[in-house]
Amino acid sequence: MRQAPRQAGPDREKITDPAAANSVTLAAHREPRASASTAPALLVDAPHASSPSPRRRTRRALLRGLPLSLALACSHGAPSGPAVAAGPETTSPSGHAPPASSSSSAGGVSQPRAEAITKKIMEAVAAARGLPITGGVAVEVLSRGDVRLFAEKSMYEHHSRDEIRLFTRIEASLGVLPPGADGEQILLDMLELGVMGIYEPKKKAMLIGTHVSESQLDMVVGHEIAHGLQDMHFDLLRLQKPIPGDSDAETARTFLVEGDAQAAYLAWVSGPNGLNAIPPEVLATVGDQALSLASMLDHPILNRSLQLPYADGAATVAALVRSKGWAAVDALYRDLPTTSEQMLHIDKLVAREPAIAVTAEPKALAAALPEHALVWQDTLGESTLLCMLADSVPTSDARAAAAGWGGDRLLVFDRKAGPDVTPLVVGLVAWDSEADAREFEAAFNKYLMDRMPTTSMVRRRGDRVLFATGIPQGAGGALDPAAWNAFPAPIRTKGQGA
């Protein structure tokens, strides 16, 4: 059984006002003959950052389909983030203050100031990342309202309104959005409130919100300009296209693009030693905080799914850089990671461990559900399951229960006569071992029982776990045997568990 990352030690810093700041703080750490210092806070300004006001736990929003595509588009085409934001006294992971811009201004950034600082920062980040500047990046300043308009346009670039409504209903079926929720408005509200910076590859431009303060400017530009460098060398537009039926592969790309940009920013602000100045435990703590602190926000699963690419993605990229150098990160753009598992576990990434091929034969299930029709197929992936489990069990337990993921497949059925508020979702997850499957079964059953005890089920056979949500009244008895028949036993290759 794979071990989940260890929690950092007792010197971990705690966020003082997560609701107001909507941030996670890098752990304090001591360097030889130096006092403890706190690295820049990571402001969640990526596409699904939540409203600042905390709220008691309700049903959560799960990134499926649209959100995953939008999160990727926001990395390189739609609102990107999160660049990093912190107060003027914030220090870098190595204890050094970030490069100074000028005195702080409460009035936000101006177009001339944004243009003036971008070239200087691009040169510094390019040197830290090892990517030569081969083109220019235009700079534009836009209001929150402009951010919302940009996000709305990007939202429909690859998906229709009907698809977005379906994705929202699937999230509701999985217990992470209230039935009848307006997913479009939830996402646009999050974007308008949370986005600070955008890199737009079509225009080769970096867009900065007018609400970014002078003290935040270096950090917002530092992250976003790394996307500009990526685009110069790796063509980010090609990564923007959805992968139908494999949302987990889209998530893996998001982890790479955002983790790389965040690691490049951290390498710059950490000084001459770059990422070597940041102990791995510090970045591990950021990931744990991204999981735990999201519970204080609206739509915590959306927030977790949003934050992890910047936290765990940066940790994995940093580990790869420390062991093999930045050239190994460059190589990932030529041979893209295919699962979020690879981007959550450096050993799985280096080994390029493939997913266990979970195939589906929907006809076997459709025959037992004559009033329903198949409307969607997809994958979940370890990252999505981790963000769900963290809603019901402690962070360390969620990581342990999600680790050992092997592969999965999801089938979505709607009633032919007229869709229910939530569709029927049936999925199967294959695990590396029976012990991994048992651990997940217990945690996932708790998650579902917390949210939908009368419309869900979890079953296990050896190292496979079957689940269903949004079960129509009276259909539960027919589901169990028919659902198993819809997922033939996967054929495992060497190194993929039993």
Coordinates of C-alpha atoms in Angstrom, one line a residue:
M1 CA 0.0 0.0 0.0
R2 CA 1.5 3.3 -1.0
Q3 CA 2.0 5.7 1.9
A4 CA 0.5 9.2 1.8
P5 CA 2.8 12.1 2.2
R6 CA 3.7 12.8 5.8
Q7 CA 2.4 15.8 7.6
A8 CA 4.8 18.5 8.4
G9 CA 6.1 19.0 11.9
P10 CA 4.7 21.0 14.8
D11 CA 6.3 24.3 13.5
R12 CA 3.7 24.5 10.8
E13 CA 2.2 27.9 10.6
K14 CA -1.6 28.3 10.7
I15 CA -3.5 30.7 8.6
T16 CA -5.1 33.4 10.8
D17 CA -7.9 34.5 8.5
P18 CA -8.6 32.0 5.8
A19 CA -12.0 33.3 5.1
A20 CA -10.8 36.8 4.3
A21 CA -7.6 35.8 2.6
N22 CA -8.8 32.7 0.8
S23 CA -5.2 31.5 0.9
V24 CA -2.9 28.7 2.1
T25 CA 0.3 29.5 3.8
L26 CA 3.6 27.6 3.2
A27 CA 4.9 26.1 6.4
A28 CA 7.5 27.9 8.3
H29 CA 10.9 26.2 8.4
R30 CA 14.2 26.8 9.9
E31 CA 17.4 27.0 8.0
P32 CA 20.8 26.7 9.6
R33 CA 21.6 29.8 11.6
A34 CA 18.4 31.5 10.4
S35 CA 15.1 32.2 12.0
A36 CA 11.9 30.6 10.9
S37 CA 10.3 32.3 7.9
T38 CA 7.1 32.0 6.1
A39 CA 6.9 31.7 2.3
P40 CA 4.5 33.6 0.2
A41 CA 0.8 32.7 0.7
L42 CA -0.8 31.1 -2.3
L43 CA -3.9 33.0 -3.2
V44 CA -6.4 30.9 -4.9
D45 CA -7.2 33.1 -7.8
A46 CA -7.7 30.2 -10.3
P47 CA -11.1 29.7 -11.8
H48 CA -13.0 28.3 -8.9
A49 CA -11.8 30.4 -6.0
S50 CA -14.7 30.7 -3.6
S51 CA -16.5 33.6 -2.1
P52 CA -14.6 35.0 0.9
S53 CA -17.4 34.4 3.3
P54 CA -17.1 31.0 5.1
R55 CA -20.2 28.8 5.4
R56 CA -21.3 25.7 7.2
R57 CA -20.7 22.6 5.2
T58 CA -23.4 21.9 2.6
R59 CA -23.3 19.8 -0.5
R60 CA -20.1 20.4 -2.5
A61 CA -19.2 21.1 -6.1
L62 CA -17.0 18.5 -7.8
L63 CA -14.9 19.3 -10.8
R64 CA -16.3 17.2 -13.6
G65 CA -16.1 17.9 -17.3
L66 CA -16.5 21.6 -17.6
P67 CA -14.6 22.6 -14.5
L68 CA -11.7 20.5 -15.4
S69 CA -11.6 21.9 -18.9
L70 CA -12.1 25.4 -17.6
A71 CA -9.3 24.9 -15.1
L72 CA -7.0 23.9 -17.9
A73 CA -8.2 26.7 -20.1
C74 CA -7.6 29.1 -17.2
S75 CA -4.0 28.0 -17.1
H76 CA -3.4 29.0 -20.7
G77 CA -6.3 30.7 -22.3
A78 CA -9.0 31.4 -19.8
P79 CA -8.6 33.0 -16.4
S80 CA -5.5 31.6 -14.9
G81 CA -4.1 31.8 -11.5
P82 CA -3.4 31.5 -8.9
A83 CA -0.5 33.7 -9.1
V84 CA 0.8 34.3 -5.6
A85 CA -0.3 37.1 -3.4
A86 CA 0.9 38.2 0.0
G87 CA 1.4 41.2 2.1
P88 CA 4.4 43.5 1.7
E89 CA 6.2 41.9 4.6
T90 CA 5.9 38.4 3.2
T91 CA 9.2 36.5 2.7
S92 CA 10.2 33.8 0.3
P93 CA 10.6 30.1 1.1
S94 CA 14.3 30.7 1.7
G95 CA 13.7 33.6 4.0
H96 CA 14.5 36.3 1.5
A97 CA 12.0 39.1 0.7
P98 CA 10.6 38.9 -2.8
P99 CA 12.1 41.5 -5.3
A100 CA 10.7 44.9 -4.4
S101 CA 8.3 46.6 -6.7
S102 CA 7.9 49.9 -5.0
S103 CA 5.8 51.2 -2.1
S104 CA 2.4 49.5 -1.6
S105 CA -0.6 51.1 -3.1
A106 CA -4.2 50.3 -2.0
G107 CA -5.5 51.6 -5.3
G108 CA -4.5 48.6 -7.3
V109 CA -2.2 48.2 -10.3
S110 CA -2.0 50.6 -13.2
Q111 CA -1.3 49.8 -16.8
P112 CA 2.0 51.7 -16.9
R113 CA 3.2 50.0 -13.7
A114 CA 2.2 46.5 -14.9
E115 CA 4.1 47.1 -18.2
A116 CA 7.1 48.4 -16.5
I117 CA 7.7 45.5 -14.2
T118 CA 6.7 42.6 -16.5
K119 CA 9.9 42.7 -18.6
K120 CA 12.2 42.7 -15.5
I121 CA 10.3 39.8 -13.9
M122 CA 10.1 37.8 -17.1
E123 CA 13.9 37.9 -17.4
A124 CA 14.4 36.8 -13.8
V125 CA 11.8 34.0 -14.0
A126 CA 13.2 32.8 -17.4
A127 CA 16.7 32.5 -15.8
A128 CA 15.3 30.6 -12.8
R129 CA 13.2 28.3 -14.9
G130 CA 15.9 27.8 -17.6
L131 CA 13.6 28.8 -20.5
P132 CA 15.0 31.5 -22.8
I133 CA 12.8 34.3 -23.9
T134 CA 11.9 33.8 -27.5
G135 CA 9.0 36.2 -27.9
G136 CA 7.1 39.0 -26.3
V137 CA 4.2 39.1 -23.9
A138 CA 1.7 42.0 -24.0
V139 CA 0.3 43.3 -20.8
E140 CA -3.3 44.4 -20.2
V141 CA -5.1 45.5 -17.0
L142 CA -8.8 44.6 -16.7
S143 CA -11.5 45.0 -14.1
R144 CA -13.4 42.3 -12.2
G145 CA -16.3 42.7 -14.6
D146 CA -14.0 42.1 -17.6
V147 CA -12.7 39.0 -15.9
R148 CA -16.2 37.7 -15.7
L149 CA -16.9 38.4 -19.3
F150 CA -13.7 36.8 -20.4
A151 CA -14.5 33.7 -18.3
E152 CA -18.0 33.4 -19.7
K153 CA -16.6 33.5 -23.3
S154 CA -14.0 30.9 -22.5
M155 CA -16.6 28.7 -20.8
Y156 CA -18.5 28.1 -24.0
E157 CA -15.5 27.8 -26.3
H158 CA -15.4 24.0 -25.9
H159 CA -18.8 23.2 -24.2
S160 CA -22.4 24.0 -25.0
R161 CA -24.8 25.2 -22.4
D162 CA -26.5 21.8 -22.3
E163 CA -23.2 20.2 -21.6
I164 CA -22.5 22.6 -18.7
R165 CA -26.0 21.9 -17.2
L166 CA -25.3 18.1 -17.5
F167 CA -21.9 18.5 -15.8
T168 CA -23.5 20.5 -13.0
R169 CA -26.2 17.8 -12.5
I170 CA -23.5 15.1 -12.4
E171 CA -21.8 17.0 -9.7
A172 CA -25.1 17.2 -7.8
S173 CA -25.6 13.4 -8.2
L174 CA -22.2 12.8 -6.7
G175 CA -23.3 14.8 -3.6
V176 CA -21.1 17.8 -4.1
L177 CA -23.5 20.4 -5.4
P178 CA -27.1 21.1 -4.2
P179 CA -29.7 19.6 -6.6
G180 CA -30.8 22.3 -9.0
A181 CA -27.6 24.4 -8.6
D182 CA -26.6 26.8 -11.3
G183 CA -23.1 25.7 -12.1
E184 CA -22.5 28.4 -14.6
Q185 CA -23.2 31.2 -12.1
I186 CA -21.2 29.4 -9.3
L187 CA -18.1 29.3 -11.6
L188 CA -18.5 32.9 -12.9
D189 CA -19.0 34.2 -9.3
M190 CA -15.8 32.4 -8.2
L191 CA -13.9 33.7 -11.2
E192 CA -15.0 37.3 -10.8
L193 CA -14.0 37.3 -7.1
G194 CA -10.9 35.2 -7.2
V195 CA -8.9 35.7 -10.4
M196 CA -5.9 38.0 -10.2
G197 CA -4.0 37.1 -13.3
I198 CA -4.6 35.5 -16.7
Y199 CA -2.3 34.4 -19.5
E200 CA -4.0 34.4 -22.8
P201 CA -2.0 32.4 -25.5
K202 CA -4.2 33.5 -28.4
K203 CA -3.2 37.1 -27.8
K204 CA 0.2 36.3 -26.2
A205 CA -0.9 38.6 -23.4
M206 CA -0.9 38.6 -19.7
L207 CA -4.0 40.1 -18.2
I208 CA -3.9 41.6 -14.6
G209 CA -6.8 42.6 -12.5
T210 CA -7.1 46.2 -11.5
H211 CA -7.7 44.9 -7.9
V212 CA -4.1 43.5 -7.7
S213 CA -2.3 45.7 -5.2
E214 CA 1.2 47.0 -5.7
S215 CA 2.5 44.6 -3.0
Q216 CA 1.0 41.7 -4.9
L217 CA 2.2 42.7 -8.4
D218 CA 5.6 40.9 -8.4
M219 CA 4.0 37.7 -7.3
V220 CA 1.1 37.8 -9.7
V221 CA 3.3 38.6 -12.6
G222 CA 5.9 36.0 -11.5
H223 CA 3.4 33.1 -11.8
E224 CA 1.6 34.4 -15.0
I225 CA 4.8 35.2 -16.9
A226 CA 5.9 31.6 -16.3
H227 CA 2.9 30.6 -18.4
G228 CA 4.1 33.0 -21.1
L229 CA 7.5 31.2 -21.1
Q230 CA 5.7 27.9 -21.3
D231 CA 3.7 29.1 -24.3
M232 CA 6.9 30.2 -26.1
H233 CA 8.4 26.7 -25.8
F234 CA 5.5 24.2 -25.5
D235 CA 2.4 25.8 -27.2
L236 CA -0.2 26.0 -24.5
L237 CA -3.1 26.2 -27.0
R238 CA -2.7 22.6 -27.9
L239 CA -3.2 21.7 -24.2
Q240 CA -6.4 23.7 -24.0
K241 CA -8.6 21.2 -25.9
P242 CA -10.7 18.9 -23.8
I243 CA -10.1 15.1 -23.9
P244 CA -13.6 13.7 -24.3
G245 CA -14.2 10.9 -21.8
D246 CA -11.0 11.3 -19.9
S247 CA -11.2 14.2 -17.4
D248 CA -8.4 12.8 -15.4
A249 CA -6.0 13.2 -18.2
E250 CA -7.1 16.9 -18.4
T251 CA -6.5 17.2 -14.7
A252 CA -3.0 15.8 -15.2
R253 CA -2.2 18.5 -17.7
T254 CA -3.5 21.1 -15.3
F255 CA -1.2 19.8 -12.6
L256 CA 1.8 20.0 -15.0
V257 CA 1.1 23.5 -16.4
E258 CA 0.2 25.1 -13.0
G259 CA 2.7 23.1 -11.0
D260 CA 5.4 24.1 -13.3
A261 CA 4.5 27.8 -13.3
Q262 CA 4.2 27.8 -9.5
A263 CA 7.6 26.0 -9.1
A264 CA 9.2 28.5 -11.5
Y265 CA 7.9 31.4 -9.4
L266 CA 9.2 29.8 -6.2
A267 CA 12.6 29.1 -7.8
W268 CA 12.9 32.8 -8.6
V269 CA 11.9 34.1 -5.2
S270 CA 14.0 31.5 -3.4
G271 CA 17.2 33.1 -4.6
P272 CA 20.4 31.5 -5.9
N273 CA 19.6 28.0 -4.5
G274 CA 16.3 27.9 -6.3
L275 CA 14.0 25.0 -5.4
N276 CA 16.7 23.4 -3.3
A277 CA 16.1 26.1 -0.7
I278 CA 12.6 24.7 -0.1
P279 CA 12.4 21.6 2.0
P280 CA 10.0 19.0 0.5
E281 CA 8.0 19.0 3.8
V282 CA 7.1 22.6 3.2
L283 CA 5.5 22.0 -0.1
A284 CA 3.8 18.9 1.3
T285 CA 2.2 21.1 4.0
V286 CA 0.9 23.4 1.3
G287 CA -0.9 20.5 -0.3
D288 CA -2.4 19.4 3.0
Q289 CA -3.5 22.9 3.8
A290 CA -5.2 23.2 0.4
L291 CA -7.2 20.1 1.3
S292 CA -8.1 21.1 4.8
L293 CA -8.6 24.9 4.5
A294 CA -11.0 24.5 1.6
S295 CA -13.5 23.2 4.1
M296 CA -13.9 26.7 5.4
L297 CA -15.1 28.0 2.0
D298 CA -18.1 27.7 -0.2
H299 CA -18.0 24.7 -2.5
P300 CA -14.9 23.2 -0.8
I301 CA -14.4 20.4 -3.3
L302 CA -14.2 22.8 -6.2
N303 CA -11.7 24.8 -4.2
R304 CA -9.6 21.7 -3.4
S305 CA -9.7 20.6 -7.0
L306 CA -8.6 24.1 -8.0
Q307 CA -5.8 24.5 -5.4
L308 CA -4.1 21.1 -5.7
P309 CA -2.5 21.7 -9.1
Y310 CA -0.7 24.7 -7.6
A311 CA 0.2 22.9 -4.4
D312 CA 0.8 19.2 -5.1
G313 CA 1.6 20.0 -8.7
A314 CA 4.4 22.3 -7.7
A315 CA 5.6 19.8 -5.1
T316 CA 5.9 17.1 -7.8
V317 CA 7.6 19.4 -10.2
A318 CA 10.0 20.6 -7.6
A319 CA 10.9 17.0 -6.7
L320 CA 11.5 16.2 -10.3
V321 CA 13.7 19.3 -10.7
R322 CA 15.8 18.4 -7.6
S323 CA 16.4 14.9 -8.9
K324 CA 16.7 15.4 -12.7
G325 CA 16.7 19.1 -13.4
W326 CA 14.4 21.4 -15.4
A327 CA 15.0 19.4 -18.6
A328 CA 13.0 16.6 -17.1
V329 CA 10.0 19.0 -16.7
D330 CA 10.5 20.2 -20.3
A331 CA 10.3 16.5 -21.4
L332 CA 6.8 16.1 -19.8
Y333 CA 5.4 18.5 -22.4
R334 CA 6.6 16.2 -25.2
D335 CA 5.3 13.1 -23.3
L336 CA 2.4 14.4 -21.3
P337 CA 1.4 12.8 -18.0
T338 CA -1.8 10.8 -18.4
T339 CA -3.2 10.6 -14.9
S340 CA -3.5 12.8 -11.9
E341 CA -1.9 9.9 -9.9
Q342 CA 1.3 10.5 -11.8
M343 CA 1.3 14.2 -10.9
L344 CA 0.5 13.4 -7.2
H345 CA 3.3 10.8 -6.8
I346 CA 6.8 11.5 -8.1
D347 CA 7.6 7.8 -8.3
K348 CA 4.6 7.1 -10.4
L349 CA 5.5 10.0 -12.7
V350 CA 9.1 8.9 -13.2
A351 CA 8.0 5.3 -13.8
R352 CA 5.1 6.7 -16.1
E353 CA 2.9 4.1 -14.5
P354 CA -0.2 3.8 -16.7
A355 CA -3.8 3.6 -15.4
I356 CA -5.4 0.2 -15.2
A357 CA -7.7 0.0 -18.2
V358 CA -11.2 0.0 -16.8
T359 CA -13.6 -0.6 -19.6
A360 CA -17.4 -0.3 -19.7
E361 CA -20.1 -2.2 -21.5
P362 CA -23.1 0.1 -20.9
K363 CA -25.6 -2.1 -22.7
A364 CA -25.4 -4.6 -19.8
L365 CA -26.6 -1.9 -17.4
A366 CA -29.0 -0.3 -19.8
A367 CA -30.9 -3.5 -20.2
A368 CA -31.7 -3.4 -16.4
L369 CA -32.7 0.2 -16.6
P370 CA -35.2 0.3 -19.5
E371 CA -36.4 3.8 -18.5
H372 CA -32.9 5.3 -18.7
A373 CA -30.4 6.1 -21.4
L374 CA -26.6 6.6 -21.3
V375 CA -25.7 10.3 -21.7
W376 CA -22.0 10.5 -20.6
Q377 CA -18.9 8.5 -19.9
D378 CA -15.8 9.8 -18.1
T379 CA -13.0 9.2 -15.6
L380 CA -12.6 10.5 -12.1
G381 CA -8.9 9.9 -11.2
E382 CA -7.1 10.0 -7.9
S383 CA -7.1 13.8 -7.5
T384 CA -10.9 14.1 -7.8
L385 CA -11.4 11.2 -5.4
L386 CA -9.0 12.7 -2.9
C387 CA -10.8 16.1 -3.0
M388 CA -14.1 14.3 -2.3
L389 CA -12.8 12.1 0.5
A390 CA -11.2 15.1 2.3
D391 CA -14.7 16.4 2.9
S392 CA -15.5 13.5 5.3
V393 CA -12.2 12.2 6.7
P394 CA -9.0 14.0 7.9
T395 CA -6.5 15.0 5.3
S396 CA -4.0 12.3 6.1
D397 CA -6.7 9.6 5.9
A398 CA -8.0 11.0 2.7
R399 CA -4.6 10.9 1.1
A400 CA -4.0 7.3 2.3
A401 CA -7.4 6.2 1.0
A402 CA -7.0 7.7 -2.4
A403 CA -3.4 6.4 -2.8
G404 CA -3.4 3.1 -4.5
W405 CA -5.8 4.2 -7.2
G406 CA -5.4 2.2 -10.3
G407 CA -8.0 3.3 -12.8
D408 CA -11.7 4.0 -13.1
R409 CA -14.7 4.6 -15.4
L410 CA -17.9 6.5 -14.9
L411 CA -21.3 6.0 -16.6
V412 CA -24.1 8.5 -16.5
F413 CA -27.8 7.7 -17.2
D414 CA -30.7 10.0 -17.6
R415 CA -34.4 9.1 -17.5
K416 CA -35.7 9.0 -21.1
A417 CA -39.1 10.5 -20.3
G418 CA -37.5 13.5 -18.8
P419 CA -34.3 14.0 -16.8
D420 CA -34.5 13.8 -13.0
V421 CA -32.9 16.6 -11.0
T422 CA -29.8 14.4 -10.6
P423 CA -28.8 11.7 -13.1
L424 CA -27.9 8.1 -12.1
V425 CA -24.1 7.8 -11.9
V426 CA -22.5 4.4 -11.8
G427 CA -18.7 3.9 -11.5
L428 CA -16.0 1.4 -10.9
V429 CA -12.6 2.0 -9.4
A430 CA -9.8 -0.5 -9.7
W431 CA -7.1 -0.4 -7.0
D432 CA -3.5 -1.6 -6.8
S433 CA -4.4 -4.1 -4.1
E434 CA -7.3 -5.5 -2.2
A435 CA -6.0 -3.6 0.9
D436 CA -6.1 -0.3 -1.0
A437 CA -9.7 -1.1 -2.2
R438 CA -10.8 -1.9 1.4
E439 CA -9.3 1.4 2.7
F440 CA -11.0 3.4 -0.1
E441 CA -14.3 1.6 0.4
A442 CA -14.6 2.6 4.0
A443 CA -13.7 6.3 3.4
F444 CA -15.9 6.6 0.3
N445 CA -18.8 4.9 2.0
K446 CA -18.6 7.5 4.8
Y447 CA -18.5 10.3 2.2
L448 CA -21.6 9.1 0.5
M449 CA -23.5 8.2 3.7
D450 CA -22.8 11.8 4.9
R451 CA -24.5 13.2 1.8
M452 CA -26.9 10.7 0.2
P453 CA -27.6 7.7 2.4
T454 CA -30.8 6.8 0.5
T455 CA -29.7 7.3 -3.1
S456 CA -26.2 5.8 -3.1
M457 CA -24.4 2.5 -2.7
V458 CA -20.8 1.2 -2.5
R459 CA -19.8 -2.4 -3.1
R460 CA -16.4 -4.2 -3.3
R461 CA -15.2 -7.3 -4.9
G462 CA -11.5 -7.9 -4.2
D463 CA -9.5 -5.0 -5.5
R464 CA -12.5 -3.3 -7.3
V465 CA -15.0 -0.9 -5.8
L466 CA -18.4 -0.3 -7.5
F467 CA -20.5 2.7 -6.6
A468 CA -23.7 4.4 -7.7
T469 CA -25.3 7.8 -6.9
G470 CA -28.6 9.4 -7.8
I471 CA -30.3 6.0 -7.6
P472 CA -33.9 6.3 -8.6
Q473 CA -36.5 5.1 -6.2
G474 CA -37.1 1.3 -6.7
A475 CA -34.0 0.8 -8.9
G476 CA -31.5 -0.2 -6.3
G477 CA -32.3 -3.9 -6.5
A478 CA -31.6 -4.2 -10.2
L479 CA -28.4 -2.1 -10.0
D480 CA -26.1 -4.3 -8.0
P481 CA -25.7 -7.4 -10.4
A482 CA -26.2 -5.4 -13.6
A483 CA -23.6 -2.8 -12.7
W484 CA -21.0 -5.4 -12.1
N485 CA -21.7 -6.9 -15.5
A486 CA -21.2 -3.5 -17.1
F487 CA -17.5 -3.4 -16.0
P488 CA -15.6 -6.5 -17.1
A489 CA -12.6 -7.3 -14.9
P490 CA -9.7 -5.2 -16.1
I491 CA -6.6 -6.8 -17.6
R492 CA -3.6 -5.6 -15.6
T493 CA -0.1 -5.1 -17.0
K494 CA 3.1 -5.7 -15.1
G495 CA 3.4 -3.3 -12.1
Q496 CA -0.3 -2.6 -11.9
G497 CA -1.1 -4.5 -8.7
A498 CA -2.5 -8.0 -8.4

